[in-house]
Amino acid sequence: MSDIGDWFRSIPAITRYWFAATVAVPLVGKLGLISPAYLFLWPEAFLYRFQIWRPITATFYFPVGPGTGFLYLVNLYFLYQYSTRLETAFDGRPADYLFMLLFNWICIVITGLTMDMQLLMIPLIMSVLYVWAQLNRDMIVSFWFGTRFKACYLPWVILGFNYIIGGSVINELIGNLVGHLYFFLMFRYPMDLGGRNFLSTPQFLYRWLPSRRGGVSGFGVPPASMRRAADQNGGGGRHNWGQGFRLGDQ
């Protein structure tokens, strides 16, 4: 138990709470402590009955059963693995990472209400995985059965994999598109194309979650490891996104 506790405490804070909620909420529904009917995102209940908790519970809930348990565990692993890596890559700036999650979540909730999606867990996980894959696009990653390929293809490989084991790609596709929107507005448009910064972390998040290493407020500034890679490429001008960066570099 001590080893499990040490492992859990070693997870970055935001990922740790997200992971815990994604374990606890399905367990509560499975045990019948709360009816799963109150955990789904139902547009009518949210919009007309003012059941405002539904977008939150639908983000953490997943109906675990004989036919869905493997898919749930796979995505729980993706949450732990890639949210941990991406939060670490934000280099002591938890407010910026939390804002990324909130931006992606709001986009997914709006899409879910529009498309009558009842579960939002997989889209949010995939949006984070997509951002990580783009920031590390040339890193070679390993997947099932020893297959190896560039990280930029990982979200689409997982989309195909989840289609095989789950039979649908809507959740994964929406997650990838939302992740692409965030990556484009935060990095590619202001840094590659010289556009304005449309995203900016609210100051109250910095007061709530102050940067631990100084950091740089506002979006349009990549994680520190990417800034170092850009400086090594001569600074200024267009950025070589294809080089990516290795998480946790000091």
PDB file of C-alpha atoms in Angstrom, residues 35-242:
ATOM      1  CA  SER A  35     -27.658   6.222 -10.461  1.00  0.00           C
ATOM      2  CA  PRO A  36     -25.656   6.397 -13.716  1.00  0.00           C
ATOM      3  CA  ALA A  37     -28.665   8.210 -15.191  1.00  0.00           C
ATOM      4  CA  TYR A  38     -27.530  11.275 -13.236  1.00  0.00           C
ATOM      5  CA  LEU A  39     -23.950  11.074 -14.519  1.00  0.00           C
ATOM      6  CA  PHE A  40     -24.480  11.226 -18.280  1.00  0.00           C
ATOM      7  CA  LEU A  41     -24.602  14.456 -20.275  1.00  0.00           C
ATOM      8  CA  TRP A  42     -28.217  14.828 -21.372  1.00  0.00           C
ATOM      9  CA  PRO A  43     -28.773  18.186 -23.110  1.00  0.00           C
ATOM     10  CA  GLU A  44     -32.427  18.394 -22.062  1.00  0.00           C
ATOM     11  CA  ALA A  45     -31.618  17.817 -18.402  1.00  0.00           C
ATOM     12  CA  PHE A  46     -28.711  20.262 -18.480  1.00  0.00           C
ATOM     13  CA  LEU A  47     -30.423  23.032 -20.428  1.00  0.00           C
ATOM     14  CA  TYR A  48     -34.003  22.802 -19.233  1.00  0.00           C
ATOM     15  CA  ARG A  49     -33.825  21.136 -15.811  1.00  0.00           C
ATOM     16  CA  PHE A  50     -30.691  23.045 -14.760  1.00  0.00           C
ATOM     17  CA  GLN A  51     -28.802  19.892 -13.790  1.00  0.00           C
ATOM     18  CA  ILE A  52     -25.556  21.797 -14.108  1.00  0.00           C
ATOM     19  CA  TRP A  53     -23.343  19.019 -12.752  1.00  0.00           C
ATOM     20  CA  ARG A  54     -23.817  16.825 -15.818  1.00  0.00           C
ATOM     21  CA  PRO A  55     -20.954  18.223 -17.974  1.00  0.00           C
ATOM     22  CA  ILE A  56     -18.587  17.546 -15.072  1.00  0.00           C
ATOM     23  CA  THR A  57     -19.751  14.040 -14.200  1.00  0.00           C
ATOM     24  CA  ALA A  58     -19.912  13.074 -17.894  1.00  0.00           C
ATOM     25  CA  THR A  59     -16.224  13.990 -18.136  1.00  0.00           C
ATOM     26  CA  PHE A  60     -15.264  11.481 -15.445  1.00  0.00           C
ATOM     27  CA  TYR A  61     -17.922   8.786 -15.825  1.00  0.00           C
ATOM     28  CA  PHE A  62     -17.657   5.713 -18.022  1.00  0.00           C
ATOM     29  CA  PRO A  63     -20.025   2.724 -17.856  1.00  0.00           C
ATOM     30  CA  VAL A  64     -17.661  -0.091 -16.931  1.00  0.00           C
ATOM     31  CA  GLY A  65     -18.893  -3.573 -17.788  1.00  0.00           C
ATOM     32  CA  PRO A  66     -17.862  -6.795 -19.520  1.00  0.00           C
ATOM     33  CA  GLY A  67     -18.059  -5.153 -22.935  1.00  0.00           C
ATOM     34  CA  THR A  68     -16.460  -1.822 -22.016  1.00  0.00           C
ATOM     35  CA  GLY A  69     -13.982  -2.600 -19.256  1.00  0.00           C
ATOM     36  CA  PHE A  70     -10.969  -3.050 -21.527  1.00  0.00           C
ATOM     37  CA  LEU A  71     -11.681   0.183 -23.410  1.00  0.00           C
ATOM     38  CA  TYR A  72     -12.001   2.009 -20.081  1.00  0.00           C
ATOM     39  CA  LEU A  73      -8.694   0.669 -18.771  1.00  0.00           C
ATOM     40  CA  VAL A  74      -6.872   1.511 -22.005  1.00  0.00           C
ATOM     41  CA  ASN A  75      -8.079   5.106 -21.896  1.00  0.00           C
ATOM     42  CA  LEU A  76      -7.312   5.342 -18.177  1.00  0.00           C
ATOM     43  CA  TYR A  77      -3.751   4.353 -19.053  1.00  0.00           C
ATOM     44  CA  PHE A  78      -3.647   6.988 -21.801  1.00  0.00           C
ATOM     45  CA  LEU A  79      -4.853   9.596 -19.281  1.00  0.00           C
ATOM     46  CA  TYR A  80      -2.133   8.714 -16.797  1.00  0.00           C
ATOM     47  CA  GLN A  81       0.638   8.369 -19.356  1.00  0.00           C
ATOM     48  CA  TYR A  82       0.123  11.405 -21.569  1.00  0.00           C
ATOM     49  CA  SER A  83      -1.412  13.855 -19.124  1.00  0.00           C
ATOM     50  CA  THR A  84       1.518  13.195 -16.798  1.00  0.00           C
ATOM     51  CA  ARG A  85       3.976  13.803 -19.627  1.00  0.00           C
ATOM     52  CA  LEU A  86       2.249  16.934 -20.872  1.00  0.00           C
ATOM     53  CA  GLU A  87       1.778  18.440 -17.413  1.00  0.00           C
ATOM     54  CA  THR A  88       5.470  17.811 -16.761  1.00  0.00           C
ATOM     55  CA  ALA A  89       6.320  19.483 -20.060  1.00  0.00           C
ATOM     56  CA  PHE A  90       4.615  22.674 -18.917  1.00  0.00           C
ATOM     57  CA  ASP A  91       7.640  23.021 -16.656  1.00  0.00           C
ATOM     58  CA  GLY A  92       6.182  24.249 -13.371  1.00  0.00           C
ATOM     59  CA  ARG A  93       3.315  26.274 -14.872  1.00  0.00           C
ATOM     60  CA  PRO A  94       0.205  24.421 -13.649  1.00  0.00           C
ATOM     61  CA  ALA A  95      -2.089  27.360 -14.395  1.00  0.00           C
ATOM     62  CA  ASP A  96      -1.289  27.123 -18.103  1.00  0.00           C
ATOM     63  CA  TYR A  97      -1.875  23.380 -18.103  1.00  0.00           C
ATOM     64  CA  LEU A  98      -5.175  23.725 -16.252  1.00  0.00           C
ATOM     65  CA  PHE A  99      -6.268  26.389 -18.719  1.00  0.00           C
ATOM     66  CA  MET A 100      -5.504  24.025 -21.586  1.00  0.00           C
ATOM     67  CA  LEU A 101      -7.726  21.393 -19.969  1.00  0.00           C
ATOM     68  CA  LEU A 102     -10.500  23.917 -19.363  1.00  0.00           C
ATOM     69  CA  PHE A 103     -10.344  25.194 -22.943  1.00  0.00           C
ATOM     70  CA  ASN A 104     -10.484  21.671 -24.351  1.00  0.00           C
ATOM     71  CA  TRP A 105     -13.234  20.697 -21.911  1.00  0.00           C
ATOM     72  CA  ILE A 106     -15.443  23.672 -22.801  1.00  0.00           C
ATOM     73  CA  CYS A 107     -15.055  22.927 -26.516  1.00  0.00           C
ATOM     74  CA  ILE A 108     -15.939  19.274 -25.902  1.00  0.00           C
ATOM     75  CA  VAL A 109     -18.958  20.150 -23.739  1.00  0.00           C
ATOM     76  CA  ILE A 110     -20.305  22.480 -26.442  1.00  0.00           C
ATOM     77  CA  THR A 111     -19.760  19.767 -29.046  1.00  0.00           C
ATOM     78  CA  GLY A 112     -21.374  17.192 -26.774  1.00  0.00           C
ATOM     79  CA  LEU A 113     -24.470  19.306 -26.251  1.00  0.00           C
ATOM     80  CA  THR A 114     -24.728  19.938 -29.979  1.00  0.00           C
ATOM     81  CA  MET A 115     -24.212  16.316 -31.004  1.00  0.00           C
ATOM     82  CA  ASP A 116     -26.090  14.737 -28.082  1.00  0.00           C
ATOM     83  CA  MET A 117     -22.965  13.013 -26.733  1.00  0.00           C
ATOM     84  CA  GLN A 118     -23.523  11.469 -23.314  1.00  0.00           C
ATOM     85  CA  LEU A 119     -19.919  10.666 -22.314  1.00  0.00           C
ATOM     86  CA  LEU A 120     -16.972  13.059 -22.502  1.00  0.00           C
ATOM     87  CA  MET A 121     -14.145  11.089 -20.892  1.00  0.00           C
ATOM     88  CA  ILE A 122     -12.507   9.788 -24.070  1.00  0.00           C
ATOM     89  CA  PRO A 123     -12.639  13.085 -26.042  1.00  0.00           C
ATOM     90  CA  LEU A 124     -10.860  15.012 -23.270  1.00  0.00           C
ATOM     91  CA  ILE A 125      -8.180  12.341 -22.887  1.00  0.00           C
ATOM     92  CA  MET A 126      -7.634  12.241 -26.648  1.00  0.00           C
ATOM     93  CA  SER A 127      -7.369  16.032 -26.850  1.00  0.00           C
ATOM     94  CA  VAL A 128      -4.504  15.977 -24.343  1.00  0.00           C
ATOM     95  CA  LEU A 129      -2.826  13.074 -26.115  1.00  0.00           C
ATOM     96  CA  TYR A 130      -3.109  14.965 -29.415  1.00  0.00           C
ATOM     97  CA  VAL A 131      -1.397  18.058 -28.006  1.00  0.00           C
ATOM     98  CA  TRP A 132       1.410  15.932 -26.569  1.00  0.00           C
ATOM     99  CA  ALA A 133       1.829  14.149 -29.902  1.00  0.00           C
ATOM    100  CA  GLN A 134       2.101  17.429 -31.812  1.00  0.00           C
ATOM    101  CA  LEU A 135       4.671  18.860 -29.424  1.00  0.00           C
ATOM    102  CA  ASN A 136       6.700  15.654 -29.779  1.00  0.00           C
ATOM    103  CA  ARG A 137       5.807  14.910 -33.364  1.00  0.00           C
ATOM    104  CA  ASP A 138       9.128  13.392 -34.437  1.00  0.00           C
ATOM    105  CA  MET A 139       9.681  11.289 -31.316  1.00  0.00           C
ATOM    106  CA  ILE A 140       9.472   7.563 -32.050  1.00  0.00           C
ATOM    107  CA  VAL A 141       6.833   5.858 -29.918  1.00  0.00           C
ATOM    108  CA  SER A 142       6.024   2.193 -29.420  1.00  0.00           C
ATOM    109  CA  PHE A 143       2.517   0.780 -29.583  1.00  0.00           C
ATOM    110  CA  TRP A 144       0.910  -2.624 -29.436  1.00  0.00           C
ATOM    111  CA  PHE A 145       2.749  -5.645 -30.833  1.00  0.00           C
ATOM    112  CA  GLY A 146       6.021  -3.745 -31.042  1.00  0.00           C
ATOM    113  CA  THR A 147       4.931  -1.304 -33.745  1.00  0.00           C
ATOM    114  CA  ARG A 148       6.963   1.908 -33.832  1.00  0.00           C
ATOM    115  CA  PHE A 149       6.163   5.202 -35.551  1.00  0.00           C
ATOM    116  CA  LYS A 150       6.381   8.966 -35.105  1.00  0.00           C
ATOM    117  CA  ALA A 151       4.348  10.458 -32.266  1.00  0.00           C
ATOM    118  CA  CYS A 152       2.379  12.697 -34.623  1.00  0.00           C
ATOM    119  CA  TYR A 153       0.572   9.590 -35.922  1.00  0.00           C
ATOM    120  CA  LEU A 154      -0.281   8.269 -32.457  1.00  0.00           C
ATOM    121  CA  PRO A 155      -3.733   9.938 -32.077  1.00  0.00           C
ATOM    122  CA  TRP A 156      -4.854   8.473 -35.384  1.00  0.00           C
ATOM    123  CA  VAL A 157      -3.452   5.031 -34.615  1.00  0.00           C
ATOM    124  CA  ILE A 158      -5.350   5.084 -31.317  1.00  0.00           C
ATOM    125  CA  LEU A 159      -8.483   6.214 -33.153  1.00  0.00           C
ATOM    126  CA  GLY A 160      -8.231   3.125 -35.340  1.00  0.00           C
ATOM    127  CA  PHE A 161      -7.400   0.901 -32.363  1.00  0.00           C
ATOM    128  CA  ASN A 162     -10.378   2.122 -30.345  1.00  0.00           C
ATOM    129  CA  TYR A 163     -12.589   1.595 -33.383  1.00  0.00           C
ATOM    130  CA  ILE A 164     -11.507  -2.053 -33.440  1.00  0.00           C
ATOM    131  CA  ILE A 165     -12.176  -2.630 -29.735  1.00  0.00           C
ATOM    132  CA  GLY A 166     -15.050  -0.180 -29.276  1.00  0.00           C
ATOM    133  CA  GLY A 167     -16.722   0.131 -32.660  1.00  0.00           C
ATOM    134  CA  SER A 168     -16.844   3.942 -32.853  1.00  0.00           C
ATOM    135  CA  VAL A 169     -14.473   6.778 -33.665  1.00  0.00           C
ATOM    136  CA  ILE A 170     -16.651   9.806 -32.860  1.00  0.00           C
ATOM    137  CA  ASN A 171     -15.204  10.365 -29.388  1.00  0.00           C
ATOM    138  CA  GLU A 172     -11.614  10.001 -30.573  1.00  0.00           C
ATOM    139  CA  LEU A 173     -12.208  12.193 -33.628  1.00  0.00           C
ATOM    140  CA  ILE A 174     -13.733  15.006 -31.581  1.00  0.00           C
ATOM    141  CA  GLY A 175     -10.860  14.787 -29.101  1.00  0.00           C
ATOM    142  CA  ASN A 176      -8.304  15.022 -31.911  1.00  0.00           C
ATOM    143  CA  LEU A 177     -10.065  17.987 -33.493  1.00  0.00           C
ATOM    144  CA  VAL A 178     -10.312  19.861 -30.199  1.00  0.00           C
ATOM    145  CA  GLY A 179      -6.653  19.123 -29.473  1.00  0.00           C
ATOM    146  CA  HIS A 180      -5.745  20.430 -32.916  1.00  0.00           C
ATOM    147  CA  LEU A 181      -7.739  23.613 -32.315  1.00  0.00           C
ATOM    148  CA  TYR A 182      -5.868  24.234 -29.069  1.00  0.00           C
ATOM    149  CA  PHE A 183      -2.470  23.471 -30.603  1.00  0.00           C
ATOM    150  CA  PHE A 184      -3.177  25.725 -33.594  1.00  0.00           C
ATOM    151  CA  LEU A 185      -4.367  28.687 -31.512  1.00  0.00           C
ATOM    152  CA  MET A 186      -1.692  28.335 -28.848  1.00  0.00           C
ATOM    153  CA  PHE A 187       1.394  27.479 -30.881  1.00  0.00           C
ATOM    154  CA  ARG A 188       1.098  27.279 -34.618  1.00  0.00           C
ATOM    155  CA  TYR A 189      -0.915  30.398 -35.448  1.00  0.00           C
ATOM    156  CA  PRO A 190       0.936  32.914 -33.226  1.00  0.00           C
ATOM    157  CA  MET A 191       4.404  31.379 -33.573  1.00  0.00           C
ATOM    158  CA  ASP A 192       4.527  29.919 -37.089  1.00  0.00           C
ATOM    159  CA  LEU A 193       2.110  32.198 -38.892  1.00  0.00           C
ATOM    160  CA  GLY A 194       2.742  35.423 -36.984  1.00  0.00           C
ATOM    161  CA  GLY A 195      -0.857  35.787 -35.850  1.00  0.00           C
ATOM    162  CA  ARG A 196      -2.224  37.222 -32.638  1.00  0.00           C
ATOM    163  CA  ASN A 197      -2.597  35.259 -29.411  1.00  0.00           C
ATOM    164  CA  PHE A 198      -6.251  34.318 -29.061  1.00  0.00           C
ATOM    165  CA  LEU A 199      -5.738  32.337 -25.843  1.00  0.00           C
ATOM    166  CA  SER A 200      -4.492  33.739 -22.576  1.00  0.00           C
ATOM    167  CA  THR A 201      -4.499  32.152 -19.145  1.00  0.00           C
ATOM    168  CA  PRO A 202      -6.708  34.189 -16.773  1.00  0.00           C
ATOM    169  CA  GLN A 203      -4.804  35.889 -13.980  1.00  0.00           C
ATOM    170  CA  PHE A 204      -6.941  34.274 -11.286  1.00  0.00           C
ATOM    171  CA  LEU A 205      -5.531  30.897 -12.318  1.00  0.00           C
ATOM    172  CA  TYR A 206      -1.995  32.208 -11.781  1.00  0.00           C
ATOM    173  CA  ARG A 207      -3.017  33.454  -8.333  1.00  0.00           C
ATOM    174  CA  TRP A 208      -4.566  30.081  -7.569  1.00  0.00           C
ATOM    175  CA  LEU A 209      -1.764  28.018  -9.134  1.00  0.00           C
ATOM    176  CA  PRO A 210       1.377  30.175  -9.184  1.00  0.00           C
ATOM    177  CA  SER A 211       4.245  29.187 -11.450  1.00  0.00           C
ATOM    178  CA  ARG A 212       6.902  27.292  -9.543  1.00  0.00           C
ATOM    179  CA  ARG A 213       9.813  28.172 -11.830  1.00  0.00           C
ATOM    180  CA  GLY A 214       9.092  31.724 -12.822  1.00  0.00           C
ATOM    181  CA  GLY A 215       7.342  30.803 -16.047  1.00  0.00           C
ATOM    182  CA  VAL A 216       5.859  33.135 -18.626  1.00  0.00           C
ATOM    183  CA  SER A 217       2.252  34.209 -18.341  1.00  0.00           C
ATOM    184  CA  GLY A 218      -0.110  33.865 -21.239  1.00  0.00           C
ATOM    185  CA  PHE A 219      -0.346  31.479 -24.151  1.00  0.00           C
ATOM    186  CA  GLY A 220       1.565  31.558 -27.387  1.00  0.00           C
ATOM    187  CA  VAL A 221       4.660  30.615 -25.354  1.00  0.00           C
ATOM    188  CA  PRO A 222       5.593  26.926 -25.543  1.00  0.00           C
ATOM    189  CA  PRO A 223       6.757  24.826 -22.618  1.00  0.00           C
ATOM    190  CA  ALA A 224      10.307  25.575 -21.554  1.00  0.00           C
ATOM    191  CA  SER A 225      11.815  22.551 -23.247  1.00  0.00           C
ATOM    192  CA  MET A 226      10.346  23.666 -26.564  1.00  0.00           C
ATOM    193  CA  ARG A 227      11.652  27.197 -26.038  1.00  0.00           C
ATOM    194  CA  ARG A 228      15.129  25.793 -25.553  1.00  0.00           C
ATOM    195  CA  ALA A 229      14.809  23.808 -28.776  1.00  0.00           C
ATOM    196  CA  ALA A 230      13.678  26.947 -30.606  1.00  0.00           C
ATOM    197  CA  ASP A 231      16.622  28.921 -29.229  1.00  0.00           C
ATOM    198  CA  GLN A 232      19.006  26.245 -30.451  1.00  0.00           C
ATOM    199  CA  ASN A 233      17.528  26.595 -33.910  1.00  0.00           C
ATOM    200  CA  GLY A 234      18.485  30.268 -33.991  1.00  0.00           C
ATOM    201  CA  GLY A 235      15.426  31.857 -32.367  1.00  0.00           C
ATOM    202  CA  GLY A 236      13.115  34.203 -34.211  1.00  0.00           C
ATOM    203  CA  GLY A 237      11.325  33.432 -37.466  1.00  0.00           C
ATOM    204  CA  ARG A 238       9.467  30.220 -38.141  1.00  0.00           C
ATOM    205  CA  HIS A 239       9.754  27.341 -35.715  1.00  0.00           C
ATOM    206  CA  ASN A 240      10.772  23.834 -36.660  1.00  0.00           C
ATOM    207  CA  TRP A 241       7.845  21.971 -35.110  1.00  0.00           C
ATOM    208  CA  GLY A 242       9.000  18.696 -36.600  1.00  0.00           C
TER     209      GLY A 242
END
